[in-house]
Each structure stands twice: as structure tokens, then as C-alpha cells.
Amino acid sequence: MITNLPTRESLNNVALRIYFRAWSDLLDVWTDFALMFEQTFDVGTAVKDWPTEWEDYLVAAQTDLQSISSLLQQSVELALKARVCAVSPYLLLLDSAMNLSASPKSIDFSELRTLDAVDLPGAVNTLTDQPVSDEFITAYTQLRSRRNKITHLGEAGVTMTPDELMRLAVSLYVAVWPGRQWLADRLDFADPRAAWLHDGKYTSTHMVVLHEWPAVVSLLKKGEFKALFGQEKSRRRYLCHDCVYEGDTRYAGLEKPGCGTAYLDESGTVLTCVMCGQTSKVERRKCTSCPGDVIADNGDDWVGHCHTCGEELNA
Ligand SMILES: [Zn+2]
Ligand SMILES: [Zn+2]
């Protein structure tokens, strides 16, 4: 018999882990540059103010960008396998040409040949009720052929830009994982090695995600932001006190106004955070430290704290 069958969840979890590895490496391409030239995470200003250096830097970044592209391909491949696996893990063995033997023995699933990457979109669209679009298949095919060139020739044969990879990364996430919460996934599927080293006092995964959040917001286009978070990019964002508390470690130095991850509902009295998913009641009155007027009123430790600047109101 075949042992250690994969599940949809196990494949998806690995796919998401690899996706956010790629994402984190991609963000580093911008933030390392911004930290060097502007000593901040303000990637937009750094790229605008140092155009010649940015061009030179991108030449040096090609190897990293190729690796990021390959990671994205690997992630999407596993996510497509997860969709097939949801119907039955045995469908992944359709082309395995397995040797059948009369003597009983167990075979580990990982030793068997699963569907080829090239056949996965077809397998998903034939075998599952969650088909992928033609547009997705075109992007996937390009990504796959580039990965093959990198694997076999050591280079992609094209010059890549971080901008192009970000457009691709967002569109792939939306196509492959519709309905999932991107920022919650970014937190849950952060680098486990780094997470192991975070003590929650000096550094934390929330800190890492909130550090990069302002850069992510500025780099995403309006339509991408809407697709990932269901909100207009231009809408005001408020601090989620719980998420900021987790991120505001001793070494964090968070720029608080940029860390907003929560949105007011239509009534203007309830906030929902796109990172932790929590909703909390607010009261509308003027803050004593900033022009904000959205104040925590959820019956917890944060009552009386401003959702704009984070400060507690003076009595
Ligand atoms: Zn939150
Ligand atoms: Zn305030």
C-alpha cells in the first residue's frame, strides 16, 4: 500500500510557506536598498532619489530575482497539486507508471512520481471544480519556462525587475488562493527559522510584518490592494492595538501611523483588522494627542487608546 499520502492542507501549507519566502526575499530587494540609501523603509523615495544606483543595483540583484521567480513557480505548482489532492491524492499519480508487484509492500508517497508541472493546469481544470483561468495558465507557463531555463542554464535569459515580480506574485496569490486573508497568511507563513529566534520581547514576527507593511502598501497598485484586502487603497487605516502591541518590541522602533491594519465599518463604530481578523468597538471622540477621533471602547486593556496615534487619552 501507499503510505504518507499528502493532504490538500499539507500541500497548501508548504506552498504558502514558499510563497511568503519569495515575498520576503522580494521585499528585501527594495528595503535593503532603502535602508542603505535613505536609512528608512521608504522604498519609493529611495528609488526616486537614487535612480542610477537603483539601475546598477538591479543588475547585481538578478540572481536573487531569478531565485524568487523559481520559488514562486514552486509555490504555485504545489498549490495546484493541493487542488487535485482535494479530490483524491491518488490523482497526483496519474502519470506515475508505477511498477505493480504481487508481493505486498508499502511505498512512501514521496518516492512516487507525481504529475508533471506542465500538466497541472490541465489536471486542475479536468479533475476539480476549481478551474484556473486562461490568464493564469499563460502566467504559469511563462513562470515555468523561466524556471526551467534557470535550472538548466543557470540564468533566465531575460532581465527581471522586482516590480514585475511583485505584479506576478499578487496576481498568482489572488488566482490560487481566492478568499484567503493575505496579511494573516503573511504573518502565519513567515520564515519559521526567524520566528524560532524571535523572543517576543526584543523582536517578533509581528514586528517584521509591520516594518514592511508601509512599503507593501506603497508598492501595491490600487487594484491589487483591493484584490488582496477588499478595501480601497485610499481608505484610512487605523492601528489594531493588539497587532501593534505584538509588533512594538524593544528593537522595533515602529512608525506607528504607518502600521494601520484595521478598517472602520460603515457605521463608523466597529474596526476590523486585516491582519488578525479581530473586530473591536470604538467610540468617536477627539484624541488629546492627535487629530484622530477613533478611540478604543471594546471593554479590554485598550479602552481609551487612540486608534490613530496609539496614545492613551488624557483624563
Ligand atoms: Zn490586528
Ligand atoms: Zn491620537
Tab-separated table of C-alpha atoms and ligand atoms in Angstrom:
chain	number	residue	atom	x	y	z
A	1	MET	CA	0.000	0.000	0.000
A	2	ILE	CA	0.972	3.639	-0.387
A	3	THR	CA	1.804	5.403	2.875
A	4	ASN	CA	2.156	9.051	3.898
A	5	LEU	CA	-0.443	10.376	1.489
A	6	PRO	CA	-0.382	14.177	1.223
A	7	THR	CA	-3.478	16.231	2.037
A	8	ARG	CA	-4.772	19.403	0.483
A	9	GLU	CA	-3.857	21.226	3.657
A	10	SER	CA	-0.317	19.845	3.916
A	11	LEU	CA	0.456	20.781	0.292
A	12	ASN	CA	-1.148	24.206	0.630
A	13	ASN	CA	0.789	24.960	3.798
A	14	VAL	CA	4.103	24.196	2.102
A	15	ALA	CA	3.005	26.226	-0.943
A	16	LEU	CA	2.182	29.239	1.253
A	17	ARG	CA	5.420	28.890	3.195
A	18	ILE	CA	7.392	29.004	-0.081
A	19	TYR	CA	5.233	31.836	-1.462
A	20	PHE	CA	5.977	34.064	1.519
A	21	ARG	CA	9.662	33.103	1.438
A	22	ALA	CA	9.651	34.514	-2.099
A	23	TRP	CA	7.638	37.531	-0.956
A	24	SER	CA	10.006	38.292	1.901
A	25	ASP	CA	13.071	37.987	-0.377
A	26	LEU	CA	11.359	40.257	-2.917
A	27	LEU	CA	10.587	42.939	-0.313
A	28	ASP	CA	14.195	42.765	0.883
A	29	VAL	CA	15.375	43.789	-2.588
A	30	TRP	CA	13.618	47.149	-2.044
A	31	THR	CA	14.018	47.594	1.687
A	32	ASP	CA	17.759	46.752	1.761
A	33	PHE	CA	18.269	49.472	-0.866
A	34	ALA	CA	16.092	51.989	1.016
A	35	LEU	CA	17.829	51.280	4.321
A	36	MET	CA	21.227	51.790	2.688
A	37	PHE	CA	20.417	54.999	0.810
A	38	GLU	CA	17.700	56.612	2.947
A	39	GLN	CA	18.139	54.851	6.307
A	40	THR	CA	14.370	54.197	6.253
A	41	PHE	CA	11.879	51.706	4.807
A	42	ASP	CA	10.686	54.446	2.420
A	43	VAL	CA	11.333	52.491	-0.768
A	44	GLY	CA	9.531	54.952	-3.075
A	45	THR	CA	11.777	57.878	-2.122
A	46	ALA	CA	14.944	55.765	-2.275
A	47	VAL	CA	14.230	54.540	-5.822
A	48	LYS	CA	13.220	58.053	-6.974
A	49	ASP	CA	16.193	59.849	-5.418
A	50	TRP	CA	18.893	57.352	-6.406
A	51	PRO	CA	17.910	56.275	-9.963
A	52	THR	CA	21.399	55.461	-11.273
A	53	GLU	CA	22.297	53.487	-8.164
A	54	TRP	CA	18.953	51.635	-8.390
A	55	GLU	CA	19.709	50.614	-12.002
A	56	ASP	CA	23.173	49.352	-11.030
A	57	TYR	CA	21.708	47.589	-8.016
A	58	LEU	CA	19.168	45.733	-10.163
A	59	VAL	CA	21.974	44.235	-12.241
A	60	ALA	CA	23.502	42.879	-9.019
A	61	ALA	CA	20.050	41.675	-7.885
A	62	GLN	CA	19.407	39.421	-10.914
A	63	THR	CA	20.459	36.193	-9.189
A	64	ASP	CA	18.137	36.922	-6.282
A	65	LEU	CA	15.275	37.836	-8.618
A	66	GLN	CA	15.743	34.559	-10.514
A	67	SER	CA	15.580	32.620	-7.246
A	68	ILE	CA	12.418	34.493	-6.256
A	69	SER	CA	10.853	33.661	-9.619
A	70	SER	CA	11.718	29.961	-9.139
A	71	LEU	CA	10.263	29.966	-5.615
A	72	LEU	CA	7.013	31.465	-6.925
A	73	GLN	CA	6.803	28.753	-9.557
A	74	GLN	CA	7.416	26.022	-6.975
A	75	SER	CA	4.784	27.518	-4.688
A	76	VAL	CA	2.123	27.686	-7.393
A	77	GLU	CA	2.916	24.169	-8.547
A	78	LEU	CA	2.278	22.847	-5.031
A	79	ALA	CA	-0.905	24.908	-4.713
A	80	LEU	CA	-2.221	23.347	-7.940
A	81	LYS	CA	-1.313	19.893	-6.628
A	82	ALA	CA	-3.247	20.748	-3.453
A	83	ARG	CA	-6.369	21.374	-5.567
A	84	VAL	CA	-6.018	17.999	-7.281
A	85	CYS	CA	-5.255	16.345	-3.942
A	86	ALA	CA	-8.513	17.721	-2.510
A	87	VAL	CA	-10.357	15.395	-4.909
A	88	SER	CA	-8.008	12.475	-4.260
A	89	PRO	CA	-4.248	12.261	-3.609
A	90	TYR	CA	-4.136	9.244	-5.955
A	91	LEU	CA	-4.951	11.537	-8.906
A	92	LEU	CA	-1.490	13.028	-8.464
A	93	LEU	CA	-0.130	9.641	-9.565
A	94	LEU	CA	-1.970	9.559	-12.876
A	95	ASP	CA	1.253	9.576	-14.898
A	96	SER	CA	3.437	7.693	-12.460
A	97	ALA	CA	3.704	4.447	-14.469
A	98	MET	CA	4.085	2.641	-11.167
A	99	ASN	CA	5.509	-0.858	-11.079
A	100	LEU	CA	2.814	-3.117	-9.660
A	101	SER	CA	4.117	-6.020	-7.650
A	102	ALA	CA	2.372	-9.211	-6.443
A	103	SER	CA	4.398	-9.237	-3.253
A	104	PRO	CA	2.809	-6.916	-0.675
A	105	LYS	CA	4.954	-3.958	0.383
A	106	SER	CA	4.448	-0.379	1.389
A	107	ILE	CA	5.647	2.530	-0.727
A	108	ASP	CA	6.090	6.040	0.598
A	109	PHE	CA	4.108	8.541	-1.475
A	110	SER	CA	7.105	10.884	-1.662
A	111	GLU	CA	9.031	8.264	-3.643
A	112	LEU	CA	6.455	8.169	-6.419
A	113	ARG	CA	6.451	10.366	-9.475
A	114	THR	CA	3.595	12.867	-9.357
A	115	LEU	CA	2.015	14.867	-12.175
A	116	ASP	CA	4.428	16.990	-14.199
A	117	ALA	CA	4.313	20.738	-13.669
A	118	VAL	CA	3.380	21.202	-17.323
A	119	ASP	CA	0.232	19.084	-16.892
A	120	LEU	CA	-1.024	20.639	-13.674
A	121	PRO	CA	-3.333	23.370	-15.048
A	122	GLY	CA	-4.972	20.763	-17.286
A	123	ALA	CA	-5.292	18.350	-14.352
A	124	VAL	CA	-6.892	21.049	-12.197
A	125	ASN	CA	-9.351	22.049	-14.939
A	126	THR	CA	-10.273	18.456	-15.809
A	127	LEU	CA	-10.377	16.849	-12.378
A	128	THR	CA	-11.537	19.560	-9.978
A	129	ASP	CA	-14.419	22.005	-9.650
A	130	GLN	CA	-11.987	24.880	-9.048
A	131	PRO	CA	-10.644	25.618	-12.551
A	132	VAL	CA	-7.910	28.152	-13.255
A	133	SER	CA	-8.302	30.879	-15.906
A	134	ASP	CA	-6.561	31.165	-19.298
A	135	GLU	CA	-4.826	34.270	-17.998
A	136	PHE	CA	-3.444	32.292	-15.067
A	137	ILE	CA	-2.278	29.483	-17.351
A	138	THR	CA	-0.342	31.978	-19.521
A	139	ALA	CA	1.403	33.451	-16.454
A	140	TYR	CA	2.084	29.972	-15.072
A	141	THR	CA	3.560	28.771	-18.376
A	142	GLN	CA	5.911	31.774	-18.552
A	143	LEU	CA	6.990	31.239	-14.977
A	144	ARG	CA	7.577	27.547	-15.558
A	145	SER	CA	9.638	28.044	-18.707
A	146	ARG	CA	11.730	30.677	-16.936
A	147	ARG	CA	12.292	28.310	-14.014
A	148	ASN	CA	13.419	25.589	-16.424
A	149	LYS	CA	15.936	27.951	-18.026
A	150	ILE	CA	17.269	28.945	-14.594
A	151	THR	CA	17.505	25.307	-13.514
A	152	HIS	CA	19.139	24.026	-16.683
A	153	LEU	CA	21.146	27.015	-17.907
A	154	GLY	CA	21.730	28.885	-14.676
A	155	GLU	CA	20.009	32.002	-15.929
A	156	ALA	CA	16.575	33.105	-17.079
A	157	GLY	CA	17.730	34.719	-20.338
A	158	VAL	CA	15.748	37.874	-19.519
A	159	THR	CA	16.351	40.788	-17.210
A	160	MET	CA	13.906	40.741	-14.328
A	161	THR	CA	12.657	43.633	-12.248
A	162	PRO	CA	11.280	43.455	-8.706
A	163	ASP	CA	8.295	45.443	-9.924
A	164	GLU	CA	7.373	42.794	-12.498
A	165	LEU	CA	7.759	40.019	-9.903
A	166	MET	CA	5.518	41.830	-7.447
A	167	ARG	CA	2.739	42.164	-10.081
A	168	LEU	CA	3.119	38.463	-10.735
A	169	ALA	CA	3.191	37.487	-7.045
A	170	VAL	CA	-0.031	39.371	-6.311
A	171	SER	CA	-1.907	38.026	-9.334
A	172	LEU	CA	-0.809	34.458	-8.531
A	173	TYR	CA	-1.989	34.718	-4.920
A	174	VAL	CA	-5.383	36.062	-5.970
A	175	ALA	CA	-5.778	33.312	-8.591
A	176	VAL	CA	-4.536	30.413	-6.480
A	177	TRP	CA	-5.924	31.287	-3.054
A	178	PRO	CA	-9.130	33.289	-3.543
A	179	GLY	CA	-10.860	34.108	-0.279
A	180	ARG	CA	-7.781	33.773	1.916
A	181	GLN	CA	-6.573	36.697	4.032
A	182	TRP	CA	-3.243	37.815	2.589
A	183	LEU	CA	-1.912	39.713	5.615
A	184	ALA	CA	-2.954	36.959	8.025
A	185	ASP	CA	-1.134	34.474	5.776
A	186	ARG	CA	1.919	36.748	5.641
A	187	LEU	CA	2.071	36.504	9.430
A	188	ASP	CA	1.232	32.797	9.746
A	189	PHE	CA	3.600	31.686	6.996
A	190	ALA	CA	6.549	33.900	7.911
A	191	ASP	CA	10.035	32.374	7.957
A	192	PRO	CA	9.885	29.659	10.657
A	193	ARG	CA	13.648	29.820	11.254
A	194	ALA	CA	13.498	33.534	12.022
A	195	ALA	CA	10.294	33.003	14.026
A	196	TRP	CA	12.104	30.463	16.173
A	197	LEU	CA	14.680	33.119	17.082
A	198	HIS	CA	12.102	35.819	17.946
A	199	ASP	CA	11.567	36.102	21.683
A	200	GLY	CA	8.578	38.461	21.520
A	201	LYS	CA	10.401	40.935	23.743
A	202	TYR	CA	13.180	42.272	21.512
A	203	THR	CA	11.917	41.022	18.151
A	204	SER	CA	8.783	39.311	16.850
A	205	THR	CA	7.178	38.173	13.607
A	206	HIS	CA	4.544	40.923	14.018
A	207	MET	CA	7.445	43.397	14.147
A	208	VAL	CA	8.870	42.103	10.846
A	209	VAL	CA	5.480	42.245	9.112
A	210	LEU	CA	4.645	45.710	10.466
A	211	HIS	CA	8.100	47.010	9.451
A	212	GLU	CA	7.462	46.026	5.847
A	213	TRP	CA	3.750	46.970	5.850
A	214	PRO	CA	4.154	50.667	4.842
A	215	ALA	CA	6.430	49.579	1.954
A	216	VAL	CA	3.904	46.925	0.899
A	217	VAL	CA	1.081	49.482	0.904
A	218	SER	CA	3.097	51.933	-1.178
A	219	LEU	CA	4.257	49.290	-3.680
A	220	LEU	CA	0.831	47.722	-4.325
A	221	LYS	CA	-1.266	49.223	-7.087
A	222	LYS	CA	-4.846	50.281	-6.288
A	223	GLY	CA	-6.456	47.267	-7.946
A	224	GLU	CA	-4.016	44.856	-6.309
A	225	PHE	CA	-4.680	46.330	-2.892
A	226	LYS	CA	-8.433	45.963	-3.422
A	227	ALA	CA	-7.994	42.371	-4.627
A	228	LEU	CA	-5.899	41.391	-1.600
A	229	PHE	CA	-7.705	43.254	1.171
A	230	GLY	CA	-11.168	44.049	-0.180
A	231	GLN	CA	-10.598	47.736	0.637
A	232	GLU	CA	-9.746	50.809	-1.412
A	233	LYS	CA	-6.059	51.651	-1.041
A	234	SER	CA	-7.014	55.279	-0.370
A	235	ARG	CA	-9.210	54.444	2.662
A	236	ARG	CA	-7.926	55.470	6.068
A	237	ARG	CA	-6.348	52.651	8.056
A	238	TYR	CA	-6.309	52.523	11.842
A	239	LEU	CA	-3.982	50.865	14.345
A	240	CYS	CA	-5.061	47.489	15.683
A	241	HIS	CA	-3.857	47.767	19.274
A	242	ASP	CA	-3.366	44.015	19.658
A	243	CYS	CA	-1.259	43.686	16.484
A	244	VAL	CA	0.791	46.821	17.277
A	245	TYR	CA	1.382	45.529	20.828
A	246	GLU	CA	2.739	42.256	19.405
A	247	GLY	CA	4.960	44.154	16.945
A	248	ASP	CA	6.184	47.009	19.125
A	249	THR	CA	9.107	45.133	20.641
A	250	ARG	CA	12.143	46.755	22.235
A	251	TYR	CA	14.067	46.826	18.936
A	252	ALA	CA	11.077	47.670	16.746
A	253	GLY	CA	11.014	51.473	16.565
A	254	LEU	CA	7.698	51.219	14.695
A	255	GLU	CA	6.444	54.266	12.825
A	256	LYS	CA	3.003	53.969	14.401
A	257	PRO	CA	0.827	55.919	11.938
A	258	GLY	CA	2.082	53.664	9.114
A	259	CYS	CA	1.178	50.458	10.968
A	260	GLY	CA	-2.592	50.721	10.480
A	261	THR	CA	-4.147	47.401	9.540
A	262	ALA	CA	-7.769	47.996	10.638
A	263	TYR	CA	-10.761	49.469	8.811
A	264	LEU	CA	-13.881	51.180	10.126
A	265	ASP	CA	-17.202	49.653	9.129
A	266	GLU	CA	-19.948	51.746	7.531
A	267	SER	CA	-21.446	52.720	10.888
A	268	GLY	CA	-18.058	54.134	11.964
A	269	THR	CA	-18.235	52.293	15.291
A	270	VAL	CA	-16.529	48.950	14.620
A	271	LEU	CA	-12.964	48.294	13.428
A	272	THR	CA	-11.842	45.095	11.688
A	273	CYS	CA	-8.146	44.234	11.384
A	274	VAL	CA	-6.990	42.613	8.125
A	275	MET	CA	-4.033	41.019	9.925
A	276	CYS	CA	-5.594	39.310	12.980
A	277	GLY	CA	-9.212	39.384	11.776
A	278	GLN	CA	-10.455	40.775	15.122
A	279	THR	CA	-13.287	43.261	15.276
A	280	SER	CA	-13.491	45.810	18.076
A	281	LYS	CA	-15.876	48.570	19.146
A	282	VAL	CA	-14.757	52.166	19.046
A	283	GLU	CA	-16.065	55.429	20.413
A	284	ARG	CA	-15.949	58.637	18.355
A	285	ARG	CA	-14.336	61.434	20.342
A	286	LYS	CA	-11.306	63.672	19.872
A	287	CYS	CA	-7.893	62.324	20.784
A	288	THR	CA	-5.871	64.536	23.150
A	289	SER	CA	-2.586	63.769	21.302
A	290	CYS	CA	-3.514	63.844	17.593
A	291	PRO	CA	-6.355	64.940	15.286
A	292	GLY	CA	-7.837	61.385	15.370
A	293	ASP	CA	-11.314	60.656	16.696
A	294	VAL	CA	-11.484	56.842	16.738
A	295	ILE	CA	-10.915	55.639	20.289
A	296	ALA	CA	-10.904	52.054	21.594
A	297	ASP	CA	-14.045	51.107	23.508
A	298	ASN	CA	-14.043	47.332	23.427
A	299	GLY	CA	-14.069	46.561	27.165
A	300	ASP	CA	-10.418	45.400	27.102
A	301	ASP	CA	-6.996	46.762	28.126
A	302	TRP	CA	-7.060	49.234	25.243
A	303	VAL	CA	-10.151	51.227	26.242
A	304	GLY	CA	-9.341	54.944	25.852
A	305	HIS	CA	-6.401	54.387	23.444
A	306	CYS	CA	-6.445	56.254	20.137
A	307	HIS	CA	-6.542	54.074	17.008
A	308	THR	CA	-4.716	56.770	15.005
A	309	CYS	CA	-1.632	57.538	17.148
A	310	GLY	CA	-1.821	54.714	19.701
A	311	GLU	CA	-1.641	57.044	22.724
A	312	GLU	CA	-3.975	56.804	25.717
A	313	LEU	CA	-6.254	59.830	26.037
A	314	ASN	CA	-5.598	62.185	28.942
A	315	ALA	CA	-8.380	62.176	31.546
B	1	ZN	ZN	-4.977	43.007	14.436
B	2	ZN	ZN	-4.401	60.008	18.755
